[in-house]
Backbone as a printed PyTorch tensor [residue, N CA C, xyz], in Angstrom:
tensor([[[-284.5140, -121.5880,  -13.3930],
         [-283.4440, -122.4870,  -12.9950],
         [-283.2260, -122.3780,  -11.4880]],

        [[-283.1530, -123.5100,  -10.8200],
         [-282.9550, -123.5180,   -9.3680],
         [-281.4570, -123.5920,   -9.0650]],

        [[-280.9770, -122.5560,   -8.3960],
         [-279.5610, -122.4600,   -8.0690],
         [-279.4010, -122.4690,   -6.5540]],

        [[-278.5630, -123.3660,   -6.0570],
         [-278.1690, -123.4000,   -4.6490],
         [-276.8000, -122.7540,   -4.5380]],

        [[-276.6620, -121.7730,   -3.6500],
         [-275.3980, -121.0500,   -3.5340],
         [-274.9610, -120.9650,   -2.0810]],

        [[-273.6450, -121.0150,   -1.8820],
         [-273.0920, -120.9160,   -0.5320],
         [-271.6800, -120.3540,   -0.6030]],

        [[-271.1680, -119.9600,    0.5510],
         [-269.7770, -119.5110,    0.6600],
         [-269.2520, -119.9080,    2.0320]],

        [[-267.9470, -119.7960,    2.1920],
         [-267.3160, -119.8700,    3.5180],
         [-267.6780, -121.1300,    4.2990]],

        [[-267.5680, -122.2650,    3.6360],
         [-267.8560, -123.5180,    4.3250],
         [-266.8320, -123.8020,    5.4230]],

        [[-265.5780, -123.4790,    5.1590],
         [-264.5190, -123.6150,    6.1740],
         [-264.5310, -124.9740,    6.8740]],

        [[-264.7010, -126.0310,    6.0960],
         [-264.6090, -127.3960,    6.6120],
         [-265.6930, -127.7360,    7.6400]],

        [[-266.7930, -127.0420,    7.6380],
         [-267.8750, -127.3100,    8.5940],
         [-268.6760, -128.5160,    8.1260]],

        [[-268.4390, -129.6640,    8.7200],
         [-269.0520, -130.9130,    8.2570],
         [-270.5720, -130.9070,    8.3480]],

        [[-271.1880, -130.4150,    9.4250],
         [-272.6590, -130.4060,    9.4640],
         [-273.2670, -129.5630,    8.3440]],

        [[-272.6820, -128.3970,    8.0830],
         [-273.1810, -127.5550,    6.9870],
         [-272.9810, -128.2470,    5.6510]],

        [[-271.8540, -128.9330,    5.4900],
         [-271.5980, -129.6450,    4.2410],
         [-272.6390, -130.7350,    4.0080]],

        [[-273.0000, -131.4550,    5.0330],
         [-274.0110, -132.5070,    4.8920],
         [-275.3470, -131.9170,    4.4580]],

        [[-275.7000, -130.7750,    5.0180],
         [-276.9590, -130.1170,    4.6250],
         [-276.9050, -129.6730,    3.1700]],

        [[-275.7750, -129.1290,    2.7610],
         [-275.6400, -128.6650,    1.3750],
         [-275.7450, -129.8240,    0.3940]],

        [[-275.1260, -130.9380,    0.7190],
         [-275.2130, -132.1070,   -0.1540],
         [-276.6650, -132.5490,   -0.2950]],

        [[-277.3860, -132.5630,    0.8170],
         [-278.8030, -132.9680,    0.7670],
         [-279.6280, -131.9700,   -0.0430]],

        [[-279.4150, -130.6870,    0.2060],
         [-280.1540, -129.6510,   -0.5100],
         [-279.8740, -129.7040,   -2.0090]],

        [[-278.6430, -130.0310,   -2.3690],
         [-278.2290, -129.9590,   -3.7660],
         [-278.9530, -130.9530,   -4.6590]],

        [[-279.6080, -131.9330,   -4.0600],
         [-280.3450, -132.9120,   -4.8590],
         [-281.4560, -132.2540,   -5.6790]],

        [[-281.9080, -131.0780,   -5.2490],
         [-282.9690, -130.3630,   -5.9470],
         [-282.4460, -129.2230,   -6.8170]],

        [[-281.1200, -129.1110,   -6.9390],
         [-280.5240, -127.9760,   -7.6490],
         [-280.1850, -128.3100,   -9.0910]],

        [[-280.4290, -127.3460,   -9.9800],
         [-279.9350, -127.4550,  -11.3550],
         [-278.4580, -127.0700,  -11.4310]],

        [[-278.0610, -126.1510,  -10.5440],
         [-276.6940, -125.6360,  -10.5110],
         [-276.3620, -125.2700,   -9.0740]],

        [[-275.1110, -125.5090,   -8.6840],
         [-274.6130, -125.0840,   -7.3800],
         [-273.5030, -124.0720,   -7.6020]],

        [[-273.5250, -122.9890,   -6.8260],
         [-272.4840, -121.9670,   -6.8930],
         [-271.8230, -121.8690,   -5.5260]],

        [[-270.5000, -121.8940,   -5.5150],
         [-269.7320, -121.8210,   -4.2720],
         [-268.7550, -120.6530,   -4.3510]],

        [[-268.9400, -119.6740,   -3.4520],
         [-268.1890, -118.4150,   -3.5300],
         [-266.9470, -118.3910,   -2.6440]],

        [[-266.2650, -119.5350,   -2.5400],
         [-264.9460, -119.5460,   -1.9300],
         [-264.8810, -119.8620,   -0.4520]],

        [[-263.6640, -120.0990,    0.0180],
         [-263.3230, -120.4790,    1.3960],
         [-263.9240, -121.8290,    1.7770]],

        [[-263.3940, -122.8640,    1.1480],
         [-263.8100, -124.2270,    1.4430],
         [-263.0620, -124.7850,    2.6480]],

        [[-261.8230, -124.3310,    2.8390],
         [-260.9880, -124.8590,    3.9080],
         [-260.5520, -123.7230,    4.8310]],

        [[-259.5370, -123.9710,    5.6530],
         [-258.9890, -122.9690,    6.5640],
         [-257.4810, -122.8850,    6.3750]],

        [[-256.9740, -121.6700,    6.1920],
         [-255.5340, -121.4200,    6.1470],
         [-254.8190, -122.2950,    5.1170]],

        [[-255.5480, -122.6480,    4.0380],
         [-254.9890, -123.4110,    2.9090],
         [-254.5200, -124.8000,    3.3180]],

        [[-255.1310, -125.3740,    4.3490],
         [-254.7520, -126.6940,    4.8500],
         [-255.7430, -127.7410,    4.3470]],

        [[-255.2380, -128.7740,    3.6870],
         [-256.0040, -129.9440,    3.2520],
         [-257.2740, -129.5560,    2.4960]],

        [[-257.1060, -128.8330,    1.4060],
         [-258.2550, -128.4990,    0.5600],
         [-258.9340, -129.7470,   -0.0040]],

        [[-258.1880, -130.7560,   -0.4630],
         [-258.8840, -131.9620,   -0.9340],
         [-259.7970, -132.5720,    0.1220]],

        [[-259.3540, -132.5940,    1.3680],
         [-260.1930, -133.1080,    2.4360],
         [-261.4350, -132.2600,    2.6430]],

        [[-261.2830, -130.9470,    2.5010],
         [-262.4360, -130.0580,    2.6470],
         [-263.4430, -130.2940,    1.5340]],

        [[-262.9590, -130.4870,    0.3070],
         [-263.8740, -130.7190,   -0.8080],
         [-264.5160, -132.0990,   -0.7380]],

        [[-263.8550, -133.0280,   -0.0800],
         [-264.4770, -134.3410,    0.1200],
         [-265.7880, -134.2300,    0.8850]],

        [[-265.8950, -133.2130,    1.7290],
         [-267.1180, -133.0250,    2.5190],
         [-268.3300, -132.7440,    1.6390]],

        [[-268.0990, -132.1890,    0.4450],
         [-269.2160, -131.8900,   -0.4530],
         [-269.1490, -132.7420,   -1.7220]],

        [[-268.4480, -133.8450,   -1.6320],
         [-268.3060, -134.7200,   -2.7980],
         [-269.6400, -135.3030,   -3.2420]],

        [[-270.6230, -135.3150,   -2.3470],
         [-271.9410, -135.8350,   -2.6970],
         [-272.7660, -134.9140,   -3.5710]],

        [[-272.2800, -133.7130,   -3.8320],
         [-272.9780, -132.8070,   -4.7540],
         [-272.7110, -133.2910,   -6.1730]],

        [[-273.7560, -133.7490,   -6.8400],
         [-273.5980, -134.2780,   -8.1990],
         [-274.0400, -133.2850,   -9.2660]],

        [[-274.7520, -132.2360,   -8.8710],
         [-275.1430, -131.2000,   -9.8270],
         [-273.8980, -130.4530,  -10.3000]],

        [[-273.9530, -129.8260,  -11.4590],
         [-272.8430, -128.9600,  -11.8730],
         [-272.5890, -127.8840,  -10.8200]],

        [[-271.3230, -127.6110,  -10.5480],
         [-270.9660, -126.6370,   -9.5220],
         [-269.9470, -125.6510,  -10.0790]],

        [[-270.1940, -124.3820,   -9.8550],
         [-269.2660, -123.3280,  -10.2600],
         [-268.6360, -122.7640,   -8.9900]],

        [[-267.3110, -122.7240,   -8.9560],
         [-266.5580, -122.3170,   -7.7710],
         [-265.6440, -121.1480,   -8.0690]],

        [[-265.4480, -120.2850,   -7.0850],
         [-264.3350, -119.3420,   -7.1170],
         [-263.4860, -119.6000,   -5.8750]],

        [[-262.2000, -119.3560,   -5.9460],
         [-261.3590, -119.5290,   -4.7620],
         [-261.5830, -118.3990,   -3.7690]],

        [[-261.6070, -118.7350,   -2.4900],
         [-261.6290, -117.7070,   -1.4650],
         [-260.2040, -117.2870,   -1.1320]],

        [[-260.0250, -116.6860,    0.0240],
         [-258.6610, -116.3510,    0.4280],
         [-258.0240, -117.4690,    1.2430]],

        [[-258.7800, -118.5730,    1.4610],
         [-258.2290, -119.7180,    2.1820],
         [-257.7520, -120.8350,    1.2720]],

        [[-257.8290, -120.6150,   -0.0380],
         [-257.2800, -121.5580,   -1.0100],
         [-256.8710, -120.7710,   -2.2390]],

        [[-255.8170, -121.2160,   -2.8890],
         [-255.3660, -120.5160,   -4.0860],
         [-256.1220, -121.0200,   -5.3100]],

        [[-256.0180, -120.2570,   -6.3830],
         [-256.6410, -120.6800,   -7.6380],
         [-256.0800, -122.0200,   -8.0920]],

        [[-254.7580, -122.1660,   -8.0650],
         [-254.1420, -123.4070,   -8.5180],
         [-254.5490, -124.5770,   -7.6260]],

        [[-254.5960, -124.3350,   -6.3280],
         [-255.0000, -125.4010,   -5.4030],
         [-256.4300, -125.8450,   -5.6740]],

        [[-257.3110, -124.8780,   -5.9300],
         [-258.7090, -125.2280,   -6.1740],
         [-258.8690, -125.9530,   -7.5030]],

        [[-258.1790, -125.4940,   -8.5330],
         [-258.2740, -126.1760,   -9.8290],
         [-257.7740, -127.6200,   -9.7250]],

        [[-256.7330, -127.8380,   -8.9390],
         [-256.1710, -129.1790,   -8.8010],
         [-257.0870, -130.1130,   -8.0150]],

        [[-257.8340, -129.5640,   -7.0550],
         [-258.6400, -130.4020,   -6.1640],
         [-260.1070, -130.4790,   -6.5570]],

        [[-260.5440, -129.6130,   -7.4630],
         [-261.9720, -129.5380,   -7.7960],
         [-262.4540, -130.8400,   -8.4250]],

        [[-263.6920, -131.2280,   -8.1240],
         [-264.2400, -132.4550,   -8.7170],
         [-264.5370, -132.2740,  -10.2010]],

        [[-264.8170, -133.3730,  -10.8710],
         [-265.0350, -133.3550,  -12.3150],
         [-266.2580, -132.5370,  -12.7200]],

        [[-267.2380, -132.4080,  -11.8230],
         [-268.4550, -131.6660,  -12.1590],
         [-268.3310, -130.1740,  -11.8480]],

        [[-267.1200, -129.7120,  -11.5300],
         [-266.9140, -128.3190,  -11.1340],
         [-266.2340, -127.5120,  -12.2300]],

        [[-266.6040, -126.2410,  -12.2950],
         [-265.9200, -125.2390,  -13.1150],
         [-265.3750, -124.1840,  -12.1790]],

        [[-264.0870, -123.9270,  -12.2380],
         [-263.4480, -122.9300,  -11.3810],
         [-263.2560, -121.6410,  -12.1760]],

        [[-263.7150, -120.5300,  -11.5940],
         [-263.5840, -119.2220,  -12.2330],
         [-262.7470, -118.2970,  -11.3590]],

        [[-261.8390, -117.5740,  -11.9750],
         [-261.0880, -116.5270,  -11.2830],
         [-260.6570, -115.5120,  -12.3300]],

        [[-261.4850, -114.4890,  -12.4980],
         [-261.2360, -113.4970,  -13.5370],
         [-261.6640, -113.9600,  -14.9060]],

        [[-262.6790, -114.8140,  -14.9520],
         [-263.1450, -115.3540,  -16.2300],
         [-264.6280, -115.6940,  -16.1470]],

        [[-265.2010, -116.0290,  -17.2970],
         [-266.6390, -116.2660,  -17.3980],
         [-266.9090, -117.6800,  -17.8850]],

        [[-268.1350, -118.1050,  -17.6550],
         [-268.6330, -119.3450,  -18.2290],
         [-270.1090, -119.1530,  -18.5370]],

        [[-270.6510, -120.0560,  -19.3060],
         [-272.0770, -120.0420,  -19.6190],
         [-272.6920, -121.3600,  -19.1870]],

        [[-273.8200, -121.2790,  -18.5100],
         [-274.5330, -122.4820,  -18.0920],
         [-275.9940, -122.3570,  -18.4820]],

        [[-276.4070, -123.1680,  -19.4430],
         [-277.7910, -123.1700,  -19.9180],
         [-278.3100, -121.7610,  -20.1800]],

        [[-277.4880, -120.9890,  -20.8650],
         [-277.8780, -119.6400,  -21.2660],
         [-277.5490, -118.5500,  -20.2760]],

        [[-277.1520, -118.9170,  -19.0500],
         [-276.7640, -117.9230,  -18.0490],
         [-275.2980, -117.5540,  -18.2210]],

        [[-275.0220, -116.2720,  -18.2950],
         [-273.6480, -115.7830,  -18.3280],
         [-273.1800, -115.5180,  -16.8970]],

        [[-272.1150, -116.1980,  -16.4940],
         [-271.6420, -116.1400,  -15.1130],
         [-270.1720, -115.7760,  -15.1120]],

        [[-269.8280, -114.7540,  -14.3350],
         [-268.4390, -114.3170,  -14.2060],
         [-268.0120, -114.4680,  -12.7550]],

        [[-266.7910, -114.9570,  -12.5450],
         [-266.3240, -115.1780,  -11.1860],
         [-264.9760, -114.5480,  -10.8980]],

        [[-264.8510, -114.0110,   -9.6870],
         [-263.5800, -113.4710,   -9.1980],
         [-263.3760, -113.9540,   -7.7690]],

        [[-262.2720, -114.6460,   -7.5420],
         [-261.9840, -115.1440,   -6.2060],
         [-261.0530, -114.2320,   -5.4260]],

        [[-260.5560, -114.7800,   -4.3120],
         [-259.5820, -114.1420,   -3.4290],
         [-260.2020, -112.9810,   -2.6320]],

        [[-259.4530, -112.5160,   -1.6610],
         [-259.8600, -111.3620,   -0.8660],
         [-259.4100, -110.0870,   -1.5610]],

        [[-260.3270, -109.1490,   -1.6640],
         [-260.0420, -107.8200,   -2.2050],
         [-260.6810, -106.8040,   -1.2590]],

        [[-259.9390, -105.8520,   -0.7210],
         [-258.5050, -105.6240,   -0.8780],
         [-257.6720, -106.6230,   -0.0580]],

        [[-256.3720, -106.3860,   -0.0310],
         [-255.4400, -107.2840,    0.6470],
         [-255.7300, -107.3110,    2.1430]],

        [[-255.7420, -108.5130,    2.7110],
         [-255.9770, -108.6940,    4.1460],
         [-254.6660, -108.5280,    4.9220]],

        [[-254.7490, -108.4690,    6.2640],
         [-253.5250, -108.4330,    7.0720],
         [-252.9740, -109.8180,    7.3980]],

        [[-253.5260, -110.8720,    6.7900],
         [-253.1610, -112.2370,    7.1950],
         [-251.8350, -112.7000,    6.5990]],

        [[-251.3450, -112.0070,    5.5930],
         [-250.0120, -112.1770,    5.0180],
         [-249.7200, -113.5730,    4.4850]],

        [[-249.0340, -114.4280,    5.2480],
         [-248.3770, -115.5940,    4.6770],
         [-249.3170, -116.6060,    4.0410]],

        [[-250.5250, -116.8080,    4.5940],
         [-251.3710, -117.8710,    4.0510],
         [-252.5100, -117.3580,    3.1850]],

        [[-252.9160, -116.1200,    3.3380],
         [-254.1290, -115.6310,    2.6850],
         [-253.8920, -115.3160,    1.2090]],

        [[-254.8510, -115.7130,    0.3780],
         [-254.8010, -115.4370,   -1.0590],
         [-255.5590, -114.1370,   -1.3330]],

        [[-254.8410, -113.0770,   -1.5910],
         [-255.4050, -111.7380,   -1.7320],
         [-254.9760, -111.1220,   -3.0560]],

        [[-255.7700, -110.1630,   -3.5340],
         [-255.3470, -109.3050,   -4.6330],
         [-255.7060, -107.8610,   -4.2930]],

        [[-254.9050, -106.9360,   -4.7940],
         [-255.1780, -105.5310,   -4.5010],
         [-256.2560, -104.9950,   -5.4500]],

        [[-256.7140, -103.8010,   -5.1640],
         [-257.8190, -103.2190,   -5.9300],
         [-257.4750, -103.0280,   -7.4180]],

        [[-256.2920, -102.5070,   -7.7730],
         [-255.9920, -102.3640,   -9.2040],
         [-255.9830, -103.6950,   -9.9480]],

        [[-255.4590, -104.7320,   -9.3130],
         [-255.4500, -106.0490,   -9.9540],
         [-256.8700, -106.5700,  -10.1310]],

        [[-257.6890, -106.3970,   -9.0910],
         [-259.0830, -106.8390,   -9.1930],
         [-259.8050, -106.0760,  -10.2980]],

        [[-259.5690, -104.7730,  -10.3880],
         [-260.2180, -103.9690,  -11.4240],
         [-259.8220, -104.4380,  -12.8160]],

        [[-258.5510, -104.7710,  -12.9870],
         [-258.0820, -105.2540,  -14.2850],
         [-258.7290, -106.5890,  -14.6350]],

        [[-258.8570, -107.4750,  -13.6580],
         [-259.4760, -108.7740,  -13.9020],
         [-260.9630, -108.6280,  -14.2010]],

        [[-261.6310, -107.7460,  -13.4830],
         [-263.0660, -107.5280,  -13.6840],
         [-263.3600, -106.8160,  -14.9940]],

        [[-262.3770, -106.1110,  -15.5450],
         [-262.5760, -105.4190,  -16.8190],
         [-262.8730, -106.3960,  -17.9460]],

        [[-262.5050, -107.6580,  -17.7460],
         [-262.7940, -108.6820,  -18.7580],
         [-264.2800, -109.0100,  -18.8370]],

        [[-265.0320, -108.5960,  -17.8380],
         [-266.4710, -108.8760,  -17.8100],
         [-267.2420, -107.6900,  -18.3740]],

        [[-267.8770, -107.9130,  -19.5090],
         [-268.6650, -106.8570,  -20.1390],
         [-270.1510, -106.9730,  -19.8240]],

        [[-270.5830, -108.1770,  -19.4470],
         [-271.9850, -108.4000,  -19.0910],
         [-272.0590, -109.7170,  -18.3300]],

        [[-273.0430, -109.8300,  -17.4390],
         [-273.2200, -111.0830,  -16.7010],
         [-274.6310, -111.1470,  -16.1380]],

        [[-275.1760, -112.3410,  -16.1110],
         [-276.4240, -112.5660,  -15.3820],
         [-276.1400, -112.7380,  -13.8940]],

        [[-275.0080, -113.3860,  -13.5870],
         [-274.5770, -113.5790,  -12.2040],
         [-273.1010, -113.2280,  -12.1030]],

        [[-272.7700, -112.3840,  -11.1460],
         [-271.3830, -112.0930,  -10.8160],
         [-271.0920, -112.7500,   -9.4720]],

        [[-270.0900, -113.6290,   -9.4520],
         [-269.6550, -114.2650,   -8.2150],
         [-268.3580, -113.6010,   -7.7850]],

        [[-268.3270, -113.0930,   -6.5700],
         [-267.1110, -112.4770,   -6.0320],
         [-266.9510, -112.9470,   -4.5930]],

        [[-265.7970, -113.5210,   -4.2710],
         [-265.6180, -113.9170,   -2.8690],
         [-265.7830, -112.7120,   -1.9520]],

        [[-265.2260, -111.5780,   -2.3500],
         [-265.3190, -110.3650,   -1.5370],
         [-266.5540, -109.5510,   -1.9080]],

        [[-267.2240, -108.9650,   -0.9210],
         [-268.3760, -108.1150,   -1.2170],
         [-267.9400, -106.7620,   -1.7580]],

        [[-268.8680, -106.0430,   -2.3720],
         [-268.5500, -104.6850,   -2.8220],
         [-268.4390, -103.7270,   -1.6360]],

        [[-267.6190, -102.7180,   -1.8100],
         [-267.4120, -101.7210,   -0.7540],
         [-268.7410, -101.0790,   -0.3560]],

        [[-269.0060, -101.0610,    0.9520],
         [-270.2010, -100.4150,    1.4690],
         [-271.4430, -101.2790,    1.4710]],

        [[-271.3040, -102.5360,    1.0730],
         [-272.4480, -103.4400,    1.0200],
         [-272.0590, -104.7950,    1.6090]],

        [[-272.7010, -105.1820,    2.6880],
         [-272.5130, -106.5170,    3.2760],
         [-271.0550, -106.7720,    3.6350]],

        [[-270.3690, -105.7160,    4.0540],
         [-268.9170, -105.8190,    4.2460],
         [-268.4520, -105.3250,    5.6080]],

        [[-269.3660, -105.1510,    6.5640],
         [-269.0040, -104.5790,    7.8590],
         [-268.7820, -105.6860,    8.8860]],

        [[-267.6210, -105.6610,    9.5310],
         [-267.2900, -106.6610,   10.5320],
         [-267.9230, -106.2970,   11.8740]],

        [[-267.7680, -107.2040,   12.8360],
         [-268.3150, -106.9570,   14.1730],
         [-267.6510, -105.7760,   14.8650]],

        [[-266.4710, -105.3750,   14.3770],
         [-265.7950, -104.2110,   14.9390],
         [-266.1200, -102.9230,   14.1870]],

        [[-267.0130, -103.0180,   13.1910],
         [-267.4550, -101.8360,   12.4730],
         [-266.6090, -101.4660,   11.2730]],

        [[-265.6640, -102.3220,   10.8930],
         [-264.8060, -102.0350,    9.7430],
         [-265.4940, -102.4380,    8.4520]],

        [[-265.4000, -101.5690,    7.4350],
         [-265.9430, -101.8460,    6.1130],
         [-264.8110, -102.3790,    5.2390]],

        [[-264.9020, -103.6710,    4.8880],
         [-263.7790, -104.3330,    4.2280],
         [-264.0840, -104.7820,    2.8000]],

        [[-265.1170, -104.2370,    2.1920],
         [-265.4580, -104.6130,    0.8290],
         [-264.5310, -103.9850,   -0.2010]],

        [[-264.7640, -104.3700,   -1.4460],
         [-263.8870, -103.9750,   -2.5390],
         [-264.4880, -102.8620,   -3.3920]],

        [[-263.7070, -101.8160,   -3.6100],
         [-264.1250, -100.7400,   -4.5150],
         [-264.1790, -101.2340,   -5.9520]],

        [[-263.2420, -102.0890,   -6.3330],
         [-263.2310, -102.6090,   -7.7020],
         [-264.4700, -103.4470,   -7.9820]],

        [[-264.8730, -104.2490,   -7.0180],
         [-266.0940, -105.0560,   -7.1880],
         [-267.3120, -104.1460,   -7.2860]],

        [[-267.3760, -103.1290,   -6.4390],
         [-268.5010, -102.1940,   -6.4950],
         [-268.5650, -101.5020,   -7.8570]],

        [[-267.4300, -101.0330,   -8.3580],
         [-267.4130, -100.3410,   -9.6480],
         [-267.8100, -101.2780,  -10.7870]],

        [[-267.4170, -102.5380,  -10.6870],
         [-267.8110, -103.5030,  -11.7130],
         [-269.3160, -103.7360,  -11.6980]],

        [[-269.8870, -103.8330,  -10.5190],
         [-271.3450, -104.0110,  -10.4140],
         [-272.0680, -102.8110,  -11.0100]],

        [[-271.5860, -101.6190,  -10.6950],
         [-272.2150, -100.4070,  -11.2310],
         [-272.0950, -100.3520,  -12.7540]],

        [[-271.0040, -100.8510,  -13.2870],
         [-270.7830, -100.8260,  -14.7320],
         [-271.5800, -101.9030,  -15.4570]],

        [[-271.5960, -103.1080,  -14.9030],
         [-272.2070, -104.2560,  -15.5750],
         [-273.6930, -104.3910,  -15.2720]],

        [[-274.0850, -104.0000,  -14.0500],
         [-275.4700, -104.1380,  -13.5680],
         [-275.9930, -105.5690,  -13.7100]],

        [[-275.2710, -106.5550,  -13.1530],
         [-275.7960, -107.9210,  -13.2170],
         [-277.0290, -108.0420,  -12.3300]],

        [[-278.0260, -108.8270,  -12.7320],
         [-279.2040, -108.9960,  -11.8830],
         [-278.8760, -109.5340,  -10.4970]],

        [[-277.8430, -110.4130,  -10.4040],
         [-277.5300, -111.0680,   -9.1390],
         [-276.0250, -111.0880,   -8.9140]],

        [[-275.6220, -110.6940,   -7.6970],
         [-274.2250, -110.7440,   -7.2770],
         [-274.1520, -111.6070,   -6.0270]],

        [[-273.2940, -112.6190,   -6.0470],
         [-273.1560, -113.5470,   -4.9270],
         [-271.7500, -113.4250,   -4.3540]],

        [[-271.6610, -113.2150,   -3.0340],
         [-270.3670, -113.0280,   -2.3920],
         [-270.3600, -113.7300,   -1.0370]],

        [[-269.2790, -113.5370,   -0.3020],
         [-269.1290, -114.1130,    1.0310],
         [-268.0930, -113.3110,    1.7900]],

        [[-267.0930, -114.0150,    2.3730],
         [-265.8900, -113.4310,    2.9690],
         [-266.1390, -112.7740,    4.3260]],

        [[-267.0770, -111.8560,    4.4180],
         [-267.3260, -111.1690,    5.6900],
         [-268.4060, -111.9360,    6.4500]],

        [[-267.9740, -112.7000,    7.4330],
         [-268.8760, -113.6210,    8.1220],
         [-270.0130, -112.9160,    8.8410]],

        [[-269.7670, -111.7170,    9.3290],
         [-270.7880, -111.0050,   10.0950],
         [-272.0000, -110.6280,    9.2510]],

        [[-271.8820, -110.7200,    7.9340],
         [-272.9850, -110.3380,    7.0490],
         [-273.5990, -111.5360,    6.3210]],

        [[-273.2740, -112.7440,    6.7540],
         [-273.8620, -113.9290,    6.1320],
         [-275.3850, -113.8580,    6.1340]],

        [[-275.9750, -114.2320,    5.0170],
         [-277.4300, -114.2910,    4.9130],
         [-278.0910, -112.9610,    4.6440]],

        [[-277.3230, -111.8930,    4.5400],
         [-277.8880, -110.5640,    4.3120],
         [-277.8340, -110.2100,    2.8280]],

        [[-278.6930, -109.2790,    2.4320],
         [-278.7100, -108.8330,    1.0420],
         [-278.7170, -107.3120,    0.9890]],

        [[-278.3370, -106.7900,   -0.1600],
         [-278.2820, -105.3520,   -0.3850],
         [-278.5940, -105.0980,   -1.8470]],

        [[-278.6590, -103.8390,   -2.2050],
         [-278.9930, -103.4520,   -3.5740],
         [-277.9860, -102.4360,   -4.0660]],

        [[-277.4150, -102.6860,   -5.2430],
         [-276.5710, -101.7030,   -5.9280],
         [-277.2600, -101.3980,   -7.2470]],

        [[-277.9930, -100.3170,   -7.2990],
         [-278.8050, -100.0370,   -8.4790],
         [-279.7650, -101.1840,   -8.7110]],

        [[-279.7950, -101.7440,   -9.9180],
         [-280.7020, -102.8530,  -10.1910],
         [-280.1610, -104.2140,   -9.7420]],

        [[-278.9560, -104.2350,   -9.2000],
         [-278.3020, -105.5010,   -8.8570],
         [-278.5760, -105.8930,   -7.4080]],

        [[-279.0910, -107.1020,   -7.2260],
         [-279.2370, -107.6540,   -5.8770],
         [-277.9300, -108.3150,   -5.4730]],

        [[-277.4280, -107.9520,   -4.3030],
         [-276.1680, -108.4910,   -3.7950],
         [-276.4690, -109.3040,   -2.5430]],

        [[-275.9480, -110.5270,   -2.4790],
         [-276.2160, -111.4140,   -1.3510],
         [-274.9010, -111.9610,   -0.8100]],

        [[-274.6960, -111.8040,    0.4970],
         [-273.5760, -112.4360,    1.1840],
         [-274.0810, -113.7860,    1.6760]],

        [[-273.5660, -114.8650,    1.1160],
         [-274.2070, -116.1650,    1.1970],
         [-274.0610, -116.8640,    2.5430]],

        [[-272.8340, -117.1450,    2.9560],
         [-272.6190, -117.9770,    4.1230],
         [-272.8170, -119.4520,    3.8070]],

        [[-272.5540, -120.3230,    4.7920],
         [-272.4820, -121.7610,    4.5340],
         [-273.7850, -122.5340,    4.6430]],

        [[-274.8850, -121.8840,    4.9760],
         [-276.1190, -122.6470,    5.1630],
         [-276.8260, -122.9760,    3.8580]],

        [[-276.4810, -122.2720,    2.7750],
         [-277.1070, -122.5250,    1.4820],
         [-278.3210, -121.6500,    1.2670]],

        [[-278.3570, -120.9670,    0.1430],
         [-279.4870, -120.1080,   -0.2130],
         [-279.9390, -120.4560,   -1.6250]],

        [[-281.2410, -120.3310,   -1.8510],
         [-281.8350, -120.6950,   -3.1400],
         [-282.1070, -119.4450,   -3.9820]],

        [[-281.8660, -119.5760,   -5.2920],
         [-282.1610, -118.5130,   -6.2470],
         [-282.7990, -119.1410,   -7.4770]],

        [[-283.7340, -118.4210,   -8.0490],
         [-284.3780, -118.8570,   -9.2870],
         [-284.1780, -117.7440,  -10.3090]],

        [[-283.3510, -117.9890,  -11.2970],
         [-282.9960, -116.9390,  -12.2420],
         [-283.0190, -117.4870,  -13.6560]],

        [[-283.4870, -116.6570,  -14.5620],
         [-283.5300, -117.0330,  -15.9770],
         [-282.5080, -116.1990,  -16.7420]],

        [[-282.0000, -116.7100,  -17.8490],
         [-281.0490, -115.9310,  -18.6380],
         [-281.6760, -114.6190,  -19.1210]],

        [[-280.8650, -113.5780,  -19.1930],
         [-281.3710, -112.3080,  -19.7300],
         [-281.5460, -112.4460,  -21.2280]],

        [[-282.4070, -111.6120,  -21.7650],
         [-282.6970, -111.7000,  -23.2090],
         [-281.4680, -111.3420,  -24.0190]]])
């Protein structure tokens, strides 16, 4: 199955145009959050990718809330936040928001580590784990050297061992990949990355 995945579009129109064009060859599109900026005009941000006609699975980033994303998502989208879905035999679990809590306060959609751990406990197995935030110690280092990933996400990966983990959030690590045991972890970014994955037996 050909999967096109991206994160952190942040209303970037040129990147959105490329994603729409690329998506013509996709069986499934996965979007790991942050479609807009500071929770402003999410419908307008999603209009930029309205040309994606393939099924799309989304999680909210910290720049849009779960309710805002569910209200604005197109008809071909499935929004996940602490829940799972199945697509042509693939088990996919999604967790949005920033984990741990950011310093951005008033506008940022964040959850703390215990809350994230409780939400991730609902996932017993997955072929793909989508998390807006990267796992602690993997693809989570900013330009100032701070490690901002989530311990709860890391522990879930170690417990579930999904073949593929897709994240975003930390811009300095866009396009990079890491390994947590048997799990490949990729920090996507807005340019779009291709994956070919089959359901586990």
